[in-house]
């Protein structure tokens, strides 16, 4: 009678059947929404993956140029690191963080806010000023690329974890929750059908017994009527005779 496969331990009633059907409908709706969310996140994940690859390649090229620029500065002016450290009073770059919502997933995004001006404009004034300015711009570009890469890498890792969790939920609903609810519905339906058949058989038996009782009562009534007729018939037969041949007694007034 029960459906094959795992099912919930529930008493088969029509209310339980209605509630289980509502739960199955909700599970199917949730599966559809999670599948759409997974597809949207996967699309964004692939786009970020392409951007991460491009950013890493760009970072390699920029760092190569920055290394060459620093070598030129060192060759032209010598070691200027101590001059830069002495003249640097405040940060030339500031990183601002914002949030981006992608299908309910909050992704952090970093932006570079470059402060205008510089604290070491006089560095390389005697010699190598052009190489210092070029190295400064190349390293500024490297910092911007690095911040962009950090933003993409962070979003990449977050999306990877969310997509895995979403896939686990989708698979659990598709292969565990929905089949279990469907088996439960089959079990309840089969049990209710069996109850209906038993009820129909019981009613049929009751109607048959009532019919037999009515027939027996009718037969008893007919037998009683026949017996009464048989009792009355001899009385009628004994009271008959020749009315003209009999002589009445004289009546004296």
PDB file of C-alpha atoms in Angstrom:
ATOM      1  CA  UNK A   1       0.000   0.000   0.000  1.00  0.00           C
ATOM      2  CA  UNK A   2       2.782   2.459   0.882  1.00  0.00           C
ATOM      3  CA  UNK A   3       4.991   4.123  -1.698  1.00  0.00           C
ATOM      4  CA  UNK A   4       8.492   2.881  -2.268  1.00  0.00           C
ATOM      5  CA  UNK A   5      11.471   4.882  -1.059  1.00  0.00           C
ATOM      6  CA  UNK A   6      11.968   7.007   2.046  1.00  0.00           C
ATOM      7  CA  UNK A   7       8.978   8.927   3.314  1.00  0.00           C
ATOM      8  CA  UNK A   8       7.896  10.853   6.372  1.00  0.00           C
ATOM      9  CA  UNK A   9       6.360   9.063   9.340  1.00  0.00           C
ATOM     10  CA  UNK A  10       2.907  10.622   9.250  1.00  0.00           C
ATOM     11  CA  UNK A  11      -0.646   9.509   9.977  1.00  0.00           C
ATOM     12  CA  UNK A  12      -2.608   9.266   6.695  1.00  0.00           C
ATOM     13  CA  UNK A  13      -5.416  11.820   6.801  1.00  0.00           C
ATOM     14  CA  UNK A  14      -6.817  14.205   4.238  1.00  0.00           C
ATOM     15  CA  UNK A  15      -5.501  17.185   6.205  1.00  0.00           C
ATOM     16  CA  UNK A  16      -2.033  15.617   6.210  1.00  0.00           C
ATOM     17  CA  UNK A  17      -2.347  15.072   2.455  1.00  0.00           C
ATOM     18  CA  UNK A  18      -3.260  18.728   1.901  1.00  0.00           C
ATOM     19  CA  UNK A  19      -0.386  19.967   4.085  1.00  0.00           C
ATOM     20  CA  UNK A  20       2.090  17.652   2.350  1.00  0.00           C
ATOM     21  CA  UNK A  21       0.976  18.878  -1.074  1.00  0.00           C
ATOM     22  CA  UNK A  22       1.468  22.473   0.081  1.00  0.00           C
ATOM     23  CA  UNK A  23       4.951  21.586   1.348  1.00  0.00           C
ATOM     24  CA  UNK A  24       5.760  19.911  -1.962  1.00  0.00           C
ATOM     25  CA  UNK A  25       4.622  23.021  -3.830  1.00  0.00           C
ATOM     26  CA  UNK A  26       6.805  25.189  -1.596  1.00  0.00           C
ATOM     27  CA  UNK A  27       9.792  22.883  -2.102  1.00  0.00           C
ATOM     28  CA  UNK A  28       9.364  23.020  -5.875  1.00  0.00           C
ATOM     29  CA  UNK A  29       9.105  26.812  -5.795  1.00  0.00           C
ATOM     30  CA  UNK A  30      12.188  27.048  -3.581  1.00  0.00           C
ATOM     31  CA  UNK A  31      14.081  24.710  -5.900  1.00  0.00           C
ATOM     32  CA  UNK A  32      13.185  26.872  -8.885  1.00  0.00           C
ATOM     33  CA  UNK A  33      14.263  30.086  -7.132  1.00  0.00           C
ATOM     34  CA  UNK A  34      17.518  28.558  -5.894  1.00  0.00           C
ATOM     35  CA  UNK A  35      18.270  27.223  -9.380  1.00  0.00           C
ATOM     36  CA  UNK A  36      17.746  30.717 -10.837  1.00  0.00           C
ATOM     37  CA  UNK A  37      19.948  32.202  -8.113  1.00  0.00           C
ATOM     38  CA  UNK A  38      22.638  29.615  -8.825  1.00  0.00           C
ATOM     39  CA  UNK A  39      22.540  30.423 -12.545  1.00  0.00           C
ATOM     40  CA  UNK A  40      22.812  34.172 -11.884  1.00  0.00           C
ATOM     41  CA  UNK A  41      25.708  33.681  -9.457  1.00  0.00           C
ATOM     42  CA  UNK A  42      27.459  31.321 -11.869  1.00  0.00           C
ATOM     43  CA  UNK A  43      27.182  33.878 -14.661  1.00  0.00           C
ATOM     44  CA  UNK A  44      28.648  36.585 -12.428  1.00  0.00           C
ATOM     45  CA  UNK A  45      31.289  34.157 -11.169  1.00  0.00           C
ATOM     46  CA  UNK A  46      32.485  33.423 -14.708  1.00  0.00           C
ATOM     47  CA  UNK A  47      32.601  37.134 -15.552  1.00  0.00           C
ATOM     48  CA  UNK A  48      34.667  37.822 -12.407  1.00  0.00           C
ATOM     49  CA  UNK A  49      36.919  34.875 -13.250  1.00  0.00           C
ATOM     50  CA  UNK A  50      37.712  36.399 -16.645  1.00  0.00           C
ATOM     51  CA  UNK A  51      38.377  39.773 -15.011  1.00  0.00           C
ATOM     52  CA  UNK A  52      40.630  38.157 -12.396  1.00  0.00           C
ATOM     53  CA  UNK A  53      42.667  36.513 -15.133  1.00  0.00           C
ATOM     54  CA  UNK A  54      42.982  39.812 -16.994  1.00  0.00           C
ATOM     55  CA  UNK A  55      43.868  41.680 -13.783  1.00  0.00           C
ATOM     56  CA  UNK A  56      46.580  39.168 -12.907  1.00  0.00           C
ATOM     57  CA  UNK A  57      48.114  39.438 -16.353  1.00  0.00           C
ATOM     58  CA  UNK A  58      47.926  43.222 -16.143  1.00  0.00           C
ATOM     59  CA  UNK A  59      49.447  43.133 -12.651  1.00  0.00           C
ATOM     60  CA  UNK A  60      52.389  41.129 -13.960  1.00  0.00           C
ATOM     61  CA  UNK A  61      53.039  43.610 -16.754  1.00  0.00           C
ATOM     62  CA  UNK A  62      52.665  46.636 -14.465  1.00  0.00           C
ATOM     63  CA  UNK A  63      54.968  45.206 -11.807  1.00  0.00           C
ATOM     64  CA  UNK A  64      57.520  44.432 -14.489  1.00  0.00           C
ATOM     65  CA  UNK A  65      57.411  48.048 -15.662  1.00  0.00           C
ATOM     66  CA  UNK A  66      57.576  49.255 -12.052  1.00  0.00           C
ATOM     67  CA  UNK A  67      60.669  47.155 -11.410  1.00  0.00           C
ATOM     68  CA  UNK A  68      62.362  48.557 -14.497  1.00  0.00           C
ATOM     69  CA  UNK A  69      61.381  52.096 -13.483  1.00  0.00           C
ATOM     70  CA  UNK A  70      62.787  51.605  -9.990  1.00  0.00           C
ATOM     71  CA  UNK A  71      65.990  50.246 -11.497  1.00  0.00           C
ATOM     72  CA  UNK A  72      66.252  53.365 -13.692  1.00  0.00           C
ATOM     73  CA  UNK A  73      65.720  55.609 -10.651  1.00  0.00           C
ATOM     74  CA  UNK A  74      68.336  53.731  -8.668  1.00  0.00           C
ATOM     75  CA  UNK A  75      70.764  53.964 -11.586  1.00  0.00           C
ATOM     76  CA  UNK A  76      70.146  57.702 -12.108  1.00  0.00           C
ATOM     77  CA  UNK A  77      69.854  58.980  -8.535  1.00  0.00           C
ATOM     78  CA  UNK A  78      70.900  56.176  -6.254  1.00  0.00           C
ATOM     79  CA  UNK A  79      68.847  54.950  -3.310  1.00  0.00           C
ATOM     80  CA  UNK A  80      66.025  57.463  -2.603  1.00  0.00           C
ATOM     81  CA  UNK A  81      63.968  55.336  -0.257  1.00  0.00           C
ATOM     82  CA  UNK A  82      65.076  57.288   2.825  1.00  0.00           C
ATOM     83  CA  UNK A  83      64.157  60.597   1.119  1.00  0.00           C
ATOM     84  CA  UNK A  84      60.688  59.328   0.285  1.00  0.00           C
ATOM     85  CA  UNK A  85      60.167  58.070   3.841  1.00  0.00           C
ATOM     86  CA  UNK A  86      61.225  61.421   5.286  1.00  0.00           C
ATOM     87  CA  UNK A  87      59.026  63.512   2.996  1.00  0.00           C
ATOM     88  CA  UNK A  88      55.913  61.319   3.107  1.00  0.00           C
ATOM     89  CA  UNK A  89      53.548  62.916   5.612  1.00  0.00           C
ATOM     90  CA  UNK A  90      50.161  61.448   4.630  1.00  0.00           C
ATOM     91  CA  UNK A  91      48.844  58.658   2.433  1.00  0.00           C
ATOM     92  CA  UNK A  92      48.620  59.435  -1.259  1.00  0.00           C
ATOM     93  CA  UNK A  93      46.125  56.600  -1.834  1.00  0.00           C
ATOM     94  CA  UNK A  94      43.058  55.719   0.159  1.00  0.00           C
ATOM     95  CA  UNK A  95      40.926  52.651  -0.399  1.00  0.00           C
ATOM     96  CA  UNK A  96      37.156  53.003  -0.134  1.00  0.00           C
ATOM     97  CA  UNK A  97      34.982  49.960   0.373  1.00  0.00           C
ATOM     98  CA  UNK A  98      31.428  49.596  -0.900  1.00  0.00           C
ATOM     99  CA  UNK A  99      28.978  46.745  -1.218  1.00  0.00           C
ATOM    100  CA  UNK A 100      27.263  45.259  -4.235  1.00  0.00           C
ATOM    101  CA  UNK A 101      24.216  42.999  -4.045  1.00  0.00           C
ATOM    102  CA  UNK A 102      24.133  40.122  -6.526  1.00  0.00           C
ATOM    103  CA  UNK A 103      21.035  37.895  -6.144  1.00  0.00           C
ATOM    104  CA  UNK A 104      20.994  38.415  -2.394  1.00  0.00           C
ATOM    105  CA  UNK A 105      24.762  37.973  -1.987  1.00  0.00           C
ATOM    106  CA  UNK A 106      26.676  40.997  -0.714  1.00  0.00           C
ATOM    107  CA  UNK A 107      30.009  41.396  -2.497  1.00  0.00           C
ATOM    108  CA  UNK A 108      32.596  43.906  -1.266  1.00  0.00           C
ATOM    109  CA  UNK A 109      34.151  46.230  -3.825  1.00  0.00           C
ATOM    110  CA  UNK A 110      37.226  48.390  -3.277  1.00  0.00           C
ATOM    111  CA  UNK A 111      37.958  51.681  -4.989  1.00  0.00           C
ATOM    112  CA  UNK A 112      41.133  53.752  -4.989  1.00  0.00           C
ATOM    113  CA  UNK A 113      40.857  57.374  -3.927  1.00  0.00           C
ATOM    114  CA  UNK A 114      44.005  59.158  -5.002  1.00  0.00           C
ATOM    115  CA  UNK A 115      44.826  62.280  -3.047  1.00  0.00           C
ATOM    116  CA  UNK A 116      45.974  65.108  -5.353  1.00  0.00           C
ATOM    117  CA  UNK A 117      49.447  66.491  -4.833  1.00  0.00           C
ATOM    118  CA  UNK A 118      52.526  64.784  -3.429  1.00  0.00           C
ATOM    119  CA  UNK A 119      54.709  65.055  -0.361  1.00  0.00           C
ATOM    120  CA  UNK A 120      57.954  64.383  -2.199  1.00  0.00           C
ATOM    121  CA  UNK A 121      57.854  66.679  -5.212  1.00  0.00           C
ATOM    122  CA  UNK A 122      61.443  67.739  -4.610  1.00  0.00           C
ATOM    123  CA  UNK A 123      62.794  64.189  -4.742  1.00  0.00           C
ATOM    124  CA  UNK A 124      65.181  63.838  -7.651  1.00  0.00           C
ATOM    125  CA  UNK A 125      65.386  67.572  -8.204  1.00  0.00           C
ATOM    126  CA  UNK A 126      69.150  67.428  -8.638  1.00  0.00           C
ATOM    127  CA  UNK A 127      69.194  64.487 -11.035  1.00  0.00           C
ATOM    128  CA  UNK A 128      66.879  61.778 -12.241  1.00  0.00           C
ATOM    129  CA  UNK A 129      63.722  63.793 -11.763  1.00  0.00           C
ATOM    130  CA  UNK A 130      62.103  62.398 -14.919  1.00  0.00           C
ATOM    131  CA  UNK A 131      62.818  58.797 -13.894  1.00  0.00           C
ATOM    132  CA  UNK A 132      61.375  59.462 -10.424  1.00  0.00           C
ATOM    133  CA  UNK A 133      58.135  60.879 -11.839  1.00  0.00           C
ATOM    134  CA  UNK A 134      57.815  57.981 -14.262  1.00  0.00           C
ATOM    135  CA  UNK A 135      58.414  55.463 -11.466  1.00  0.00           C
ATOM    136  CA  UNK A 136      55.861  57.267  -9.319  1.00  0.00           C
ATOM    137  CA  UNK A 137      53.165  57.007 -12.002  1.00  0.00           C
ATOM    138  CA  UNK A 138      53.968  53.369 -12.727  1.00  0.00           C
ATOM    139  CA  UNK A 139      53.750  52.419  -9.050  1.00  0.00           C
ATOM    140  CA  UNK A 140      50.501  54.389  -8.723  1.00  0.00           C
ATOM    141  CA  UNK A 141      49.129  52.336 -11.592  1.00  0.00           C
ATOM    142  CA  UNK A 142      50.369  49.199  -9.865  1.00  0.00           C
ATOM    143  CA  UNK A 143      48.551  50.142  -6.639  1.00  0.00           C
ATOM    144  CA  UNK A 144      45.306  50.752  -8.543  1.00  0.00           C
ATOM    145  CA  UNK A 145      45.650  47.411 -10.326  1.00  0.00           C
ATOM    146  CA  UNK A 146      46.420  45.682  -7.025  1.00  0.00           C
ATOM    147  CA  UNK A 147      43.302  47.127  -5.357  1.00  0.00           C
ATOM    148  CA  UNK A 148      41.180  46.118  -8.352  1.00  0.00           C
ATOM    149  CA  UNK A 149      42.634  42.608  -8.199  1.00  0.00           C
ATOM    150  CA  UNK A 150      41.976  42.399  -4.450  1.00  0.00           C
ATOM    151  CA  UNK A 151      38.333  43.409  -4.995  1.00  0.00           C
ATOM    152  CA  UNK A 152      37.870  40.816  -7.736  1.00  0.00           C
ATOM    153  CA  UNK A 153      39.642  38.088  -5.769  1.00  0.00           C
ATOM    154  CA  UNK A 154      37.503  38.728  -2.688  1.00  0.00           C
ATOM    155  CA  UNK A 155      34.302  38.621  -4.729  1.00  0.00           C
ATOM    156  CA  UNK A 156      35.574  35.479  -6.462  1.00  0.00           C
ATOM    157  CA  UNK A 157      36.125  33.638  -3.160  1.00  0.00           C
ATOM    158  CA  UNK A 158      32.772  34.731  -1.711  1.00  0.00           C
ATOM    159  CA  UNK A 159      30.881  33.692  -4.845  1.00  0.00           C
ATOM    160  CA  UNK A 160      32.679  30.354  -4.888  1.00  0.00           C
ATOM    161  CA  UNK A 161      31.504  29.547  -1.360  1.00  0.00           C
ATOM    162  CA  UNK A 162      27.943  30.787  -1.989  1.00  0.00           C
ATOM    163  CA  UNK A 163      27.641  28.813  -5.247  1.00  0.00           C
ATOM    164  CA  UNK A 164      28.786  25.640  -3.493  1.00  0.00           C
ATOM    165  CA  UNK A 165      26.259  26.145  -0.688  1.00  0.00           C
ATOM    166  CA  UNK A 166      23.508  26.905  -3.208  1.00  0.00           C
ATOM    167  CA  UNK A 167      24.373  23.779  -5.208  1.00  0.00           C
ATOM    168  CA  UNK A 168      24.168  21.687  -2.048  1.00  0.00           C
ATOM    169  CA  UNK A 169      20.749  23.139  -1.247  1.00  0.00           C
ATOM    170  CA  UNK A 170      19.460  22.621  -4.790  1.00  0.00           C
ATOM    171  CA  UNK A 171      20.688  19.025  -4.849  1.00  0.00           C
ATOM    172  CA  UNK A 172      19.237  18.340  -1.390  1.00  0.00           C
ATOM    173  CA  UNK A 173      15.829  19.674  -2.387  1.00  0.00           C
ATOM    174  CA  UNK A 174      15.885  17.908  -5.755  1.00  0.00           C
ATOM    175  CA  UNK A 175      17.141  14.498  -4.623  1.00  0.00           C
ATOM    176  CA  UNK A 176      16.014  14.288  -0.974  1.00  0.00           C
ATOM    177  CA  UNK A 177      13.191  16.636  -0.001  1.00  0.00           C
ATOM    178  CA  UNK A 178      11.008  16.456  -3.130  1.00  0.00           C
ATOM    179  CA  UNK A 179      11.222  12.621  -3.533  1.00  0.00           C
ATOM    180  CA  UNK A 180      10.437  12.160   0.165  1.00  0.00           C
ATOM    181  CA  UNK A 181       7.378  14.402  -0.041  1.00  0.00           C
ATOM    182  CA  UNK A 182       6.237  12.687  -3.240  1.00  0.00           C
ATOM    183  CA  UNK A 183       6.581   9.265  -1.583  1.00  0.00           C
ATOM    184  CA  UNK A 184       4.656  10.566   1.427  1.00  0.00           C
ATOM    185  CA  UNK A 185       1.856  11.805  -0.838  1.00  0.00           C
ATOM    186  CA  UNK A 186       1.730   8.421  -2.592  1.00  0.00           C
ATOM    187  CA  UNK A 187       1.590   6.653   0.768  1.00  0.00           C
ATOM    188  CA  UNK A 188      -1.206   8.861   2.115  1.00  0.00           C
ATOM    189  CA  UNK A 189      -3.170   8.554  -1.147  1.00  0.00           C
ATOM    190  CA  UNK A 190      -2.893   4.774  -1.164  1.00  0.00           C
ATOM    191  CA  UNK A 191      -3.927   4.550   2.494  1.00  0.00           C
ATOM    192  CA  UNK A 192      -6.920   6.833   1.923  1.00  0.00           C
ATOM    193  CA  UNK A 193      -7.964   4.787  -1.106  1.00  0.00           C
ATOM    194  CA  UNK A 194      -7.722   1.635   0.975  1.00  0.00           C
ATOM    195  CA  UNK A 195      -9.854   3.266   3.685  1.00  0.00           C
ATOM    196  CA  UNK A 196     -12.425   4.276   1.063  1.00  0.00           C
ATOM    197  CA  UNK A 197     -12.560   0.720  -0.262  1.00  0.00           C
ATOM    198  CA  UNK A 198     -12.989  -0.648   3.255  1.00  0.00           C
ATOM    199  CA  UNK A 199     -15.728   1.882   3.972  1.00  0.00           C
ATOM    200  CA  UNK A 200     -17.496   1.019   0.715  1.00  0.00           C
ATOM    201  CA  UNK A 201     -17.287  -2.695   1.536  1.00  0.00           C
ATOM    202  CA  UNK A 202     -18.621  -2.068   5.042  1.00  0.00           C
ATOM    203  CA  UNK A 203     -21.517   0.010   3.740  1.00  0.00           C
ATOM    204  CA  UNK A 204     -22.285  -2.661   1.178  1.00  0.00           C
ATOM    205  CA  UNK A 205     -22.324  -5.310   3.911  1.00  0.00           C
ATOM    206  CA  UNK A 206     -24.582  -3.141   6.085  1.00  0.00           C
ATOM    207  CA  UNK A 207     -26.989  -2.544   3.208  1.00  0.00           C
ATOM    208  CA  UNK A 208     -27.034  -6.261   2.418  1.00  0.00           C
ATOM    209  CA  UNK A 209     -27.830  -7.118   6.042  1.00  0.00           C
ATOM    210  CA  UNK A 210     -30.568  -4.501   6.156  1.00  0.00           C
ATOM    211  CA  UNK A 211     -32.031  -5.904   2.951  1.00  0.00           C
ATOM    212  CA  UNK A 212     -31.952  -9.453   4.327  1.00  0.00           C
ATOM    213  CA  UNK A 213     -33.544  -8.290   7.575  1.00  0.00           C
ATOM    214  CA  UNK A 214     -36.279  -6.486   5.616  1.00  0.00           C
ATOM    215  CA  UNK A 215     -36.937  -9.556   3.478  1.00  0.00           C
ATOM    216  CA  UNK A 216     -37.069 -11.751   6.584  1.00  0.00           C
ATOM    217  CA  UNK A 217     -39.488  -9.328   8.255  1.00  0.00           C
ATOM    218  CA  UNK A 218     -41.649  -9.241   5.126  1.00  0.00           C
ATOM    219  CA  UNK A 219     -41.688 -13.044   4.918  1.00  0.00           C
ATOM    220  CA  UNK A 220     -42.608 -13.266   8.606  1.00  0.00           C
ATOM    221  CA  UNK A 221     -45.420 -10.772   8.110  1.00  0.00           C
ATOM    222  CA  UNK A 222     -46.767 -12.743   5.153  1.00  0.00           C
ATOM    223  CA  UNK A 223     -46.617 -15.979   7.119  1.00  0.00           C
ATOM    224  CA  UNK A 224     -48.509 -14.387   9.982  1.00  0.00           C
ATOM    225  CA  UNK A 225     -51.192 -13.061   7.613  1.00  0.00           C
ATOM    226  CA  UNK A 226     -51.487 -16.492   6.000  1.00  0.00           C
ATOM    227  CA  UNK A 227     -51.885 -18.119   9.418  1.00  0.00           C
ATOM    228  CA  UNK A 228     -54.631 -15.670  10.379  1.00  0.00           C
ATOM    229  CA  UNK A 229     -56.503 -16.422   7.149  1.00  0.00           C
ATOM    230  CA  UNK A 230     -56.263 -20.156   7.815  1.00  0.00           C
ATOM    231  CA  UNK A 231     -57.747 -19.674  11.325  1.00  0.00           C
ATOM    232  CA  UNK A 232     -60.680 -17.603  10.091  1.00  0.00           C
ATOM    233  CA  UNK A 233     -61.628 -19.941   7.224  1.00  0.00           C
ATOM    234  CA  UNK A 234     -62.943 -22.938   9.405  1.00  0.00           C
ATOM    235  CA  UNK A 235     -65.269 -20.633  11.339  1.00  0.00           C
ATOM    236  CA  UNK A 236     -66.851 -19.439   8.161  1.00  0.00           C
ATOM    237  CA  UNK A 237     -67.217 -22.996   6.896  1.00  0.00           C
ATOM    238  CA  UNK A 238     -68.984 -24.281  10.106  1.00  0.00           C
ATOM    239  CA  UNK A 239     -71.567 -21.484  10.289  1.00  0.00           C
ATOM    240  CA  UNK A 240     -73.184 -22.210   6.883  1.00  0.00           C
ATOM    241  CA  UNK A 241     -76.471 -24.344   6.311  1.00  0.00           C
ATOM    242  CA  UNK A 242     -79.980 -24.494   4.819  1.00  0.00           C
ATOM    243  CA  UNK A 243     -81.833 -21.482   6.077  1.00  0.00           C
ATOM    244  CA  UNK A 244     -85.277 -22.598   4.572  1.00  0.00           C
ATOM    245  CA  UNK A 245     -85.108 -26.095   5.988  1.00  0.00           C
ATOM    246  CA  UNK A 246     -84.609 -24.951   9.563  1.00  0.00           C
ATOM    247  CA  UNK A 247     -87.567 -24.072  11.721  1.00  0.00           C
ATOM    248  CA  UNK A 248     -87.459 -21.198  14.062  1.00  0.00           C
ATOM    249  CA  UNK A 249     -88.918 -21.535  17.533  1.00  0.00           C
ATOM    250  CA  UNK A 250     -92.241 -19.958  18.221  1.00  0.00           C
ATOM    251  CA  UNK A 251     -92.084 -16.533  19.628  1.00  0.00           C
ATOM    252  CA  UNK A 252     -94.735 -15.637  22.185  1.00  0.00           C
ATOM    253  CA  UNK A 253     -95.566 -11.994  22.584  1.00  0.00           C
TER     254      UNK A 253
END
